[in-house]
Amino acid sequence: IYVTHDQEECFAISDKVAIMNHGVIEQLDRPEEIYAHPKTEFIAHFVGFENFLELQHLEGTG
């Protein structure tokens, strides 16, 4: 186990990464998977995504 707050270093040397928020692991995965498919909005912000859209899914026939 290696603990760091340096995201670049962590993603460069790790096979798996655990991202914690308030003492709770939000995602444990390969760095590539965390970046490509963040499981929460917190993780998306953590890896650098900044643009979020609020969408509604409307039921329909078409």
C-alpha atoms as one frame of an Amber mdcrd trajectory, in Angstrom:
protein
   0.000   0.000   0.000   1.291   3.420  -1.001  -0.516   6.568   0.129  -0.157
   9.805  -1.830  -2.110  12.901  -2.758  -0.185  13.184  -6.037  -2.580  11.858
  -8.674  -0.021  11.825 -11.491   2.475   9.817  -9.433  -0.201   7.445  -8.202
  -1.584   6.674 -11.662   1.936   6.217 -13.078   3.163   3.592 -10.589  -0.010
   1.722  -9.606  -1.779  -1.351 -10.925  -4.855  -0.521  -8.837  -5.949   2.695
  -7.167  -8.409   3.324  -4.347  -9.952   6.782  -4.295 -11.343   7.786  -0.922
 -13.803  10.506   0.009 -14.401  11.258   3.697 -12.768   7.965   4.716 -14.847
   5.808   2.358 -13.461   4.097  -0.745 -15.555   5.333  -3.671 -13.756   3.372
  -6.397 -11.074   0.683  -6.447  -9.886  -0.051  -9.957  -7.106   0.244 -12.536
  -6.056   3.862 -13.188  -7.253   3.639 -16.811 -10.695   2.450 -15.709 -11.014
   5.177 -13.076 -10.214   7.829 -15.658 -12.417   6.351 -18.401 -15.375   5.381
 -16.177 -15.476   7.323 -12.896 -18.223   5.870 -10.692 -19.163   9.097  -8.892
 -19.170  12.815  -9.562 -16.494  13.230  -6.858 -14.144  10.898  -8.750 -14.874
  12.630 -12.054 -13.875  15.959 -10.487 -10.818  14.326  -8.901  -9.471  13.084
 -12.237 -10.074  16.443 -13.889 -13.484  16.415 -15.531 -15.110  19.822 -15.167
 -18.157  19.944 -17.437 -21.306  18.227 -16.198 -24.761  18.325 -17.736 -27.992
  17.626 -15.895 -30.211  15.527 -18.160 -33.677  14.075 -17.916 -34.704  10.840
 -19.560 -38.205  11.167 -20.949 -40.187   8.030 -21.660 -41.474   7.929 -25.194
 -42.166   5.825 -28.217 -39.631   7.276 -30.541
